PDB file of C-alpha atoms in Angstrom:
ATOM      1  CA  MET A  26       2.180  15.799   3.752  1.00  0.00           C
ATOM      2  CA  ARG A  27      -0.187  13.124   2.463  1.00  0.00           C
ATOM      3  CA  LEU A  28      -2.424  11.005   4.696  1.00  0.00           C
ATOM      4  CA  THR A  29      -4.197   7.826   3.654  1.00  0.00           C
ATOM      5  CA  LYS A  30      -6.518   6.105   6.101  1.00  0.00           C
ATOM      6  CA  TYR A  31      -6.965   2.346   5.939  1.00  0.00           C
ATOM      7  CA  GLU A  32     -10.018   2.204   8.181  1.00  0.00           C
ATOM      8  CA  HIS A  33     -10.192   2.683  11.945  1.00  0.00           C
ATOM      9  CA  ALA A  34      -6.822   3.766  13.389  1.00  0.00           C
ATOM     10  CA  CYS A  35      -4.506   2.782  10.525  1.00  0.00           C
ATOM     11  CA  VAL A  36      -2.940   5.769   8.752  1.00  0.00           C
ATOM     12  CA  LEU A  37      -0.205   5.988   6.117  1.00  0.00           C
ATOM     13  CA  VAL A  38       1.804   9.204   6.421  1.00  0.00           C
ATOM     14  CA  GLU A  39       3.897  10.312   3.445  1.00  0.00           C
ATOM     15  CA  ASP A  40       6.189  13.311   3.827  1.00  0.00           C
ATOM     16  CA  ASP A  41       9.521  14.334   2.319  1.00  0.00           C
ATOM     17  CA  GLY A  42       9.660  11.047   0.404  1.00  0.00           C
ATOM     18  CA  VAL A  43       9.211   8.974   3.579  1.00  0.00           C
ATOM     19  CA  ARG A  44       6.369   6.468   4.096  1.00  0.00           C
ATOM     20  CA  ILE A  45       5.296   5.626   7.644  1.00  0.00           C
ATOM     21  CA  LEU A  46       2.398   3.318   8.531  1.00  0.00           C
ATOM     22  CA  ILE A  47       0.727   3.650  11.922  1.00  0.00           C
ATOM     23  CA  ASP A  48      -1.404   1.018  13.703  1.00  0.00           C
ATOM     24  CA  PRO A  49      -2.224  -1.675  11.120  1.00  0.00           C
ATOM     25  CA  GLY A  50      -4.817  -3.514  13.194  1.00  0.00           C
ATOM     26  CA  THR A  51      -7.597  -6.065  12.834  1.00  0.00           C
ATOM     27  CA  TYR A  52     -10.307  -3.483  12.039  1.00  0.00           C
ATOM     28  CA  SER A  53      -8.241  -2.064   9.180  1.00  0.00           C
ATOM     29  CA  SER A  54      -7.747  -3.286   5.631  1.00  0.00           C
ATOM     30  CA  GLY A  55      -6.062  -2.206   2.420  1.00  0.00           C
ATOM     31  CA  PHE A  56      -2.618  -1.725   3.938  1.00  0.00           C
ATOM     32  CA  GLU A  57      -1.451  -5.287   3.335  1.00  0.00           C
ATOM     33  CA  ALA A  58       0.024  -4.697  -0.117  1.00  0.00           C
ATOM     34  CA  LEU A  59       1.859  -1.472   0.723  1.00  0.00           C
ATOM     35  CA  THR A  60       5.514  -1.326  -0.238  1.00  0.00           C
ATOM     36  CA  GLY A  61       8.312   1.177   0.199  1.00  0.00           C
ATOM     37  CA  LEU A  62       7.583   1.671   3.888  1.00  0.00           C
ATOM     38  CA  ASP A  63      10.331   3.220   6.005  1.00  0.00           C
ATOM     39  CA  ALA A  64       8.739   2.507   9.392  1.00  0.00           C
ATOM     40  CA  VAL A  65       5.723   0.934  11.063  1.00  0.00           C
ATOM     41  CA  LEU A  66       4.646   2.599  14.307  1.00  0.00           C
ATOM     42  CA  ILE A  67       2.430   0.836  16.860  1.00  0.00           C
ATOM     43  CA  THR A  68       0.760   2.829  19.631  1.00  0.00           C
ATOM     44  CA  HIS A  69      -0.252  -0.122  21.838  1.00  0.00           C
ATOM     45  CA  GLN A  70      -0.994  -3.831  21.974  1.00  0.00           C
ATOM     46  CA  HIS A  71      -4.765  -3.941  21.379  1.00  0.00           C
ATOM     47  CA  ALA A  72      -5.617  -5.980  18.301  1.00  0.00           C
ATOM     48  CA  ASP A  73      -7.439  -3.132  16.562  1.00  0.00           C
ATOM     49  CA  HIS A  74      -4.079  -1.321  16.506  1.00  0.00           C
ATOM     50  CA  VAL A  75      -1.729  -4.181  15.669  1.00  0.00           C
ATOM     51  CA  ASP A  76      -2.549  -7.387  13.825  1.00  0.00           C
ATOM     52  CA  ALA A  77       0.538  -9.540  14.271  1.00  0.00           C
ATOM     53  CA  ASP A  78      -0.709 -12.108  11.765  1.00  0.00           C
ATOM     54  CA  ARG A  79      -0.744  -9.532   8.971  1.00  0.00           C
ATOM     55  CA  LEU A  80       2.220  -7.521  10.243  1.00  0.00           C
ATOM     56  CA  GLY A  81       4.659 -10.327   9.448  1.00  0.00           C
ATOM     57  CA  PRO A  82       3.748 -10.555   5.733  1.00  0.00           C
ATOM     58  CA  LEU A  83       3.660  -6.755   5.519  1.00  0.00           C
ATOM     59  CA  LEU A  84       7.218  -6.550   6.819  1.00  0.00           C
ATOM     60  CA  ALA A  85       8.328  -9.310   4.448  1.00  0.00           C
ATOM     61  CA  GLY A  86       7.336  -6.992   1.621  1.00  0.00           C
ATOM     62  CA  ASN A  87       9.047  -4.044   3.307  1.00  0.00           C
ATOM     63  CA  PRO A  88      12.432  -5.414   4.420  1.00  0.00           C
ATOM     64  CA  HIS A  89      13.857  -1.975   5.195  1.00  0.00           C
ATOM     65  CA  ALA A  90      10.970  -0.877   7.431  1.00  0.00           C
ATOM     66  CA  ARG A  91      11.688  -0.766  11.139  1.00  0.00           C
ATOM     67  CA  VAL A  92       8.925  -1.412  13.663  1.00  0.00           C
ATOM     68  CA  TYR A  93       8.528   0.729  16.786  1.00  0.00           C
ATOM     69  CA  ALA A  94       6.132   0.159  19.679  1.00  0.00           C
ATOM     70  CA  ASP A  95       5.737   0.702  23.412  1.00  0.00           C
ATOM     71  CA  ASP A  96       7.749  -1.672  25.583  1.00  0.00           C
ATOM     72  CA  ALA A  97       4.907  -4.118  26.305  1.00  0.00           C
ATOM     73  CA  THR A  98       3.856  -4.402  22.673  1.00  0.00           C
ATOM     74  CA  ALA A  99       7.465  -4.714  21.535  1.00  0.00           C
ATOM     75  CA  ALA A 100       7.899  -7.699  23.855  1.00  0.00           C
ATOM     76  CA  ILE A 101       4.756  -9.354  22.459  1.00  0.00           C
ATOM     77  CA  LEU A 102       5.865  -8.868  18.876  1.00  0.00           C
ATOM     78  CA  ARG A 103       9.378 -10.124  19.575  1.00  0.00           C
ATOM     79  CA  GLU A 104       7.884 -13.327  20.988  1.00  0.00           C
ATOM     80  CA  LYS A 105       6.219 -13.761  17.598  1.00  0.00           C
ATOM     81  CA  GLY A 106       9.554 -13.351  15.838  1.00  0.00           C
ATOM     82  CA  LEU A 107       8.992  -9.749  14.732  1.00  0.00           C
ATOM     83  CA  GLU A 108      11.949  -7.475  15.426  1.00  0.00           C
ATOM     84  CA  THR A 109      10.617  -4.382  17.197  1.00  0.00           C
ATOM     85  CA  ALA A 110      12.332  -1.363  18.735  1.00  0.00           C
ATOM     86  CA  VAL A 111      10.938   0.258  21.879  1.00  0.00           C
ATOM     87  CA  ALA A 112       9.469   3.746  21.593  1.00  0.00           C
ATOM     88  CA  SER A 113       9.403   5.683  24.869  1.00  0.00           C
ATOM     89  CA  GLU A 114       8.023   9.087  25.779  1.00  0.00           C
ATOM     90  CA  GLY A 115      10.360  11.920  24.832  1.00  0.00           C
ATOM     91  CA  GLU A 116      12.350   9.805  22.398  1.00  0.00           C
ATOM     92  CA  GLN A 117      13.217  10.977  18.909  1.00  0.00           C
ATOM     93  CA  ILE A 118      12.907   8.178  16.364  1.00  0.00           C
ATOM     94  CA  SER A 119      14.987   8.217  13.218  1.00  0.00           C
ATOM     95  CA  ALA A 120      12.619   7.124  10.453  1.00  0.00           C
ATOM     96  CA  GLY A 121      13.704   9.353   7.578  1.00  0.00           C
ATOM     97  CA  VAL A 122      11.762  12.247   9.087  1.00  0.00           C
ATOM     98  CA  ASP A 123      11.573  13.415  12.686  1.00  0.00           C
ATOM     99  CA  VAL A 124       9.243  11.330  14.853  1.00  0.00           C
ATOM    100  CA  THR A 125       8.715  12.333  18.477  1.00  0.00           C
ATOM    101  CA  VAL A 126       7.118   9.958  20.973  1.00  0.00           C
ATOM    102  CA  TYR A 127       4.515  11.324  23.396  1.00  0.00           C
ATOM    103  CA  GLY A 128       2.515   9.645  26.132  1.00  0.00           C
ATOM    104  CA  VAL A 129       2.815   6.710  28.489  1.00  0.00           C
ATOM    105  CA  ASN A 130      -0.529   5.036  29.213  1.00  0.00           C
ATOM    106  CA  HIS A 131      -3.743   3.978  27.520  1.00  0.00           C
ATOM    107  CA  ALA A 132      -6.858   5.896  28.576  1.00  0.00           C
ATOM    108  CA  VAL A 133      -8.897   4.302  31.385  1.00  0.00           C
ATOM    109  CA  ILE A 134     -11.551   1.920  30.058  1.00  0.00           C
ATOM    110  CA  HIS A 135     -12.851   0.880  33.496  1.00  0.00           C
ATOM    111  CA  PRO A 136     -11.206   0.890  36.938  1.00  0.00           C
ATOM    112  CA  ASP A 137     -11.299  -2.925  36.967  1.00  0.00           C
ATOM    113  CA  ILE A 138      -9.356  -3.191  33.701  1.00  0.00           C
ATOM    114  CA  PRO A 139      -5.578  -2.847  34.053  1.00  0.00           C
ATOM    115  CA  ILE A 140      -4.055   0.107  32.232  1.00  0.00           C
ATOM    116  CA  ILE A 141      -1.600  -0.809  29.500  1.00  0.00           C
ATOM    117  CA  PRO A 142       1.136   1.324  27.902  1.00  0.00           C
ATOM    118  CA  ASN A 143       0.259   3.582  24.977  1.00  0.00           C
ATOM    119  CA  VAL A 144       2.464   5.967  23.049  1.00  0.00           C
ATOM    120  CA  GLY A 145       1.586   8.597  20.461  1.00  0.00           C
ATOM    121  CA  TYR A 146       3.691   9.738  17.519  1.00  0.00           C
ATOM    122  CA  LEU A 147       4.239  13.256  16.159  1.00  0.00           C
ATOM    123  CA  ILE A 148       5.424  12.941  12.564  1.00  0.00           C
ATOM    124  CA  ASN A 149       7.728  15.666  11.236  1.00  0.00           C
ATOM    125  CA  GLY A 150       6.300  18.145  13.727  1.00  0.00           C
ATOM    126  CA  ARG A 151       2.910  18.101  11.978  1.00  0.00           C
ATOM    127  CA  PHE A 152       0.711  14.989  12.260  1.00  0.00           C
ATOM    128  CA  PHE A 153      -0.036  13.493  15.685  1.00  0.00           C
ATOM    129  CA  HIS A 154      -1.514  10.025  16.202  1.00  0.00           C
ATOM    130  CA  PRO A 155      -2.377   9.600  19.901  1.00  0.00           C
ATOM    131  CA  GLY A 156      -3.429   5.941  19.866  1.00  0.00           C
ATOM    132  CA  ASP A 157      -5.958   5.369  22.658  1.00  0.00           C
ATOM    133  CA  ALA A 158      -5.118   8.306  24.887  1.00  0.00           C
ATOM    134  CA  PHE A 159      -5.763  11.987  25.514  1.00  0.00           C
ATOM    135  CA  THR A 160      -2.108  12.990  25.232  1.00  0.00           C
ATOM    136  CA  VAL A 161      -1.548  16.669  24.445  1.00  0.00           C
ATOM    137  CA  PRO A 162       1.936  17.299  23.020  1.00  0.00           C
ATOM    138  CA  ASP A 163       3.916  20.214  24.439  1.00  0.00           C
ATOM    139  CA  VAL A 164       4.263  21.702  20.952  1.00  0.00           C
ATOM    140  CA  PRO A 165       1.622  22.942  18.483  1.00  0.00           C
ATOM    141  CA  VAL A 166      -0.052  20.191  16.460  1.00  0.00           C
ATOM    142  CA  ASP A 167      -0.990  21.022  12.876  1.00  0.00           C
ATOM    143  CA  VAL A 168      -3.005  17.853  12.106  1.00  0.00           C
ATOM    144  CA  ILE A 169      -4.369  15.271  14.530  1.00  0.00           C
ATOM    145  CA  GLY A 170      -5.838  11.831  14.070  1.00  0.00           C
ATOM    146  CA  LEU A 171      -8.824  12.333  16.375  1.00  0.00           C
ATOM    147  CA  PRO A 172     -10.237   9.262  18.171  1.00  0.00           C
ATOM    148  CA  THR A 173     -13.982   9.193  17.521  1.00  0.00           C
ATOM    149  CA  GLY A 174     -15.545   6.182  19.245  1.00  0.00           C
ATOM    150  CA  ALA A 175     -14.221   3.651  21.767  1.00  0.00           C
ATOM    151  CA  PRO A 176     -15.071   1.930  25.072  1.00  0.00           C
ATOM    152  CA  TRP A 177     -12.840   4.488  26.805  1.00  0.00           C
ATOM    153  CA  LEU A 178     -14.270   7.525  25.037  1.00  0.00           C
ATOM    154  CA  LYS A 179     -17.380   9.714  25.228  1.00  0.00           C
ATOM    155  CA  LEU A 180     -18.245  12.236  22.536  1.00  0.00           C
ATOM    156  CA  SER A 181     -17.842  15.089  25.013  1.00  0.00           C
ATOM    157  CA  GLU A 182     -14.353  13.848  25.910  1.00  0.00           C
ATOM    158  CA  ALA A 183     -13.366  13.687  22.259  1.00  0.00           C
ATOM    159  CA  VAL A 184     -14.537  17.281  21.786  1.00  0.00           C
ATOM    160  CA  GLU A 185     -12.633  18.476  24.850  1.00  0.00           C
ATOM    161  CA  TYR A 186      -9.520  16.674  23.617  1.00  0.00           C
ATOM    162  CA  LEU A 187      -9.912  18.296  20.206  1.00  0.00           C
ATOM    163  CA  ARG A 188     -10.146  21.704  21.858  1.00  0.00           C
ATOM    164  CA  ALA A 189      -7.144  21.009  24.108  1.00  0.00           C
ATOM    165  CA  VAL A 190      -4.914  20.129  21.160  1.00  0.00           C
ATOM    166  CA  ALA A 191      -6.449  22.850  18.922  1.00  0.00           C
ATOM    167  CA  PRO A 192      -5.032  21.602  15.597  1.00  0.00           C
ATOM    168  CA  ARG A 193      -5.518  23.269  12.245  1.00  0.00           C
ATOM    169  CA  VAL A 194      -7.008  20.046  10.875  1.00  0.00           C
ATOM    170  CA  ALA A 195      -8.663  17.109  12.657  1.00  0.00           C
ATOM    171  CA  VAL A 196      -8.946  13.815  10.802  1.00  0.00           C
ATOM    172  CA  PRO A 197     -11.376  11.486  12.611  1.00  0.00           C
ATOM    173  CA  ILE A 198     -10.012   7.990  13.262  1.00  0.00           C
ATOM    174  CA  HIS A 199     -10.918   5.040  15.513  1.00  0.00           C
ATOM    175  CA  GLU A 200     -14.569   4.875  14.464  1.00  0.00           C
ATOM    176  CA  ALA A 201     -15.020   1.166  13.584  1.00  0.00           C
ATOM    177  CA  GLY A 202     -17.086   0.492  16.702  1.00  0.00           C
ATOM    178  CA  LEU A 203     -19.709   3.063  15.740  1.00  0.00           C
ATOM    179  CA  THR A 204     -22.660   2.260  13.506  1.00  0.00           C
ATOM    180  CA  ARG A 205     -23.155   5.894  12.465  1.00  0.00           C
ATOM    181  CA  PRO A 206     -19.935   7.868  13.035  1.00  0.00           C
ATOM    182  CA  ALA A 207     -21.211  10.750  10.875  1.00  0.00           C
ATOM    183  CA  MET A 208     -23.078  12.106  13.891  1.00  0.00           C
ATOM    184  CA  HIS A 209     -19.787  12.391  15.760  1.00  0.00           C
ATOM    185  CA  TYR A 210     -18.096  14.018  12.789  1.00  0.00           C
ATOM    186  CA  GLN A 211     -20.849  16.627  12.660  1.00  0.00           C
ATOM    187  CA  MET A 212     -20.458  17.403  16.358  1.00  0.00           C
ATOM    188  CA  PHE A 213     -16.687  17.727  15.988  1.00  0.00           C
ATOM    189  CA  ASP A 214     -17.250  20.218  13.176  1.00  0.00           C
ATOM    190  CA  GLN A 215     -19.783  22.205  15.181  1.00  0.00           C
ATOM    191  CA  LEU A 216     -17.882  22.244  18.473  1.00  0.00           C
ATOM    192  CA  ALA A 217     -14.258  22.581  17.362  1.00  0.00           C
ATOM    193  CA  LEU A 218     -12.484  25.806  18.195  1.00  0.00           C
ATOM    194  CA  SER A 219     -12.323  28.496  15.557  1.00  0.00           C
ATOM    195  CA  GLY A 220      -9.417  27.748  13.239  1.00  0.00           C
ATOM    196  CA  THR A 221      -9.847  23.962  13.332  1.00  0.00           C
ATOM    197  CA  SER A 222     -11.361  22.192  10.346  1.00  0.00           C
ATOM    198  CA  VAL A 223     -12.585  18.597  10.401  1.00  0.00           C
ATOM    199  CA  GLN A 224     -11.709  16.518   7.338  1.00  0.00           C
ATOM    200  CA  VAL A 225     -13.326  13.096   7.059  1.00  0.00           C
ATOM    201  CA  VAL A 226     -11.112  10.744   5.057  1.00  0.00           C
ATOM    202  CA  GLU A 227     -12.651   7.805   3.213  1.00  0.00           C
ATOM    203  CA  PRO A 228     -10.643   4.571   3.389  1.00  0.00           C
ATOM    204  CA  GLY A 229      -7.941   4.447   0.741  1.00  0.00           C
ATOM    205  CA  ASP A 230      -8.461   8.037  -0.435  1.00  0.00           C
ATOM    206  CA  PRO A 231      -5.358  10.155   0.314  1.00  0.00           C
ATOM    207  CA  ILE A 232      -5.607  13.785   1.330  1.00  0.00           C
ATOM    208  CA  GLU A 233      -2.994  16.531   1.316  1.00  0.00           C
ATOM    209  CA  VAL A 234      -2.674  18.489   4.549  1.00  0.00           C
TER     210      VAL A 234
END
């Protein structure tokens, strides 16, 4: 499996000849010219996870790619003329490889801010992208995209989430709001459970996992 990060929460997953892009949002770049995509997966409606203005041209260059999102985001995208299928917890998506949907809600930002839907995606039983949530799949996770910094997230919570999932590899994502994310990466490396390695991926540089 090959992972390429396009800044923040946007990750291209390539496995068994299938290309799946997750969360092409406003804080991400470099994904716009991708072709040969089989699916685009959106975890939730926040702009840093889905940029509708760039999603349309991306799909025009990938006419066979199907878009999946939670029900609220799917409705928003349909209003913009973008055909989108709903991804719900427990569903198996047919995207060329097995994709299982986990999770229901976004993590709490503040009690006064309404909670929106959020789904995570487990790709081919190996790579899990949780979006903005602390969802722990009910199966072992080999590689996780680990949220690093966000209004809903403390460093200690990220570490506890990393330990709860206990993957073989953690790839930090969702760091655009941090001036110096390297400090967080170092703490992840120091505090992860034995058997988990932290691999920092530079934007546009693929890694094999």
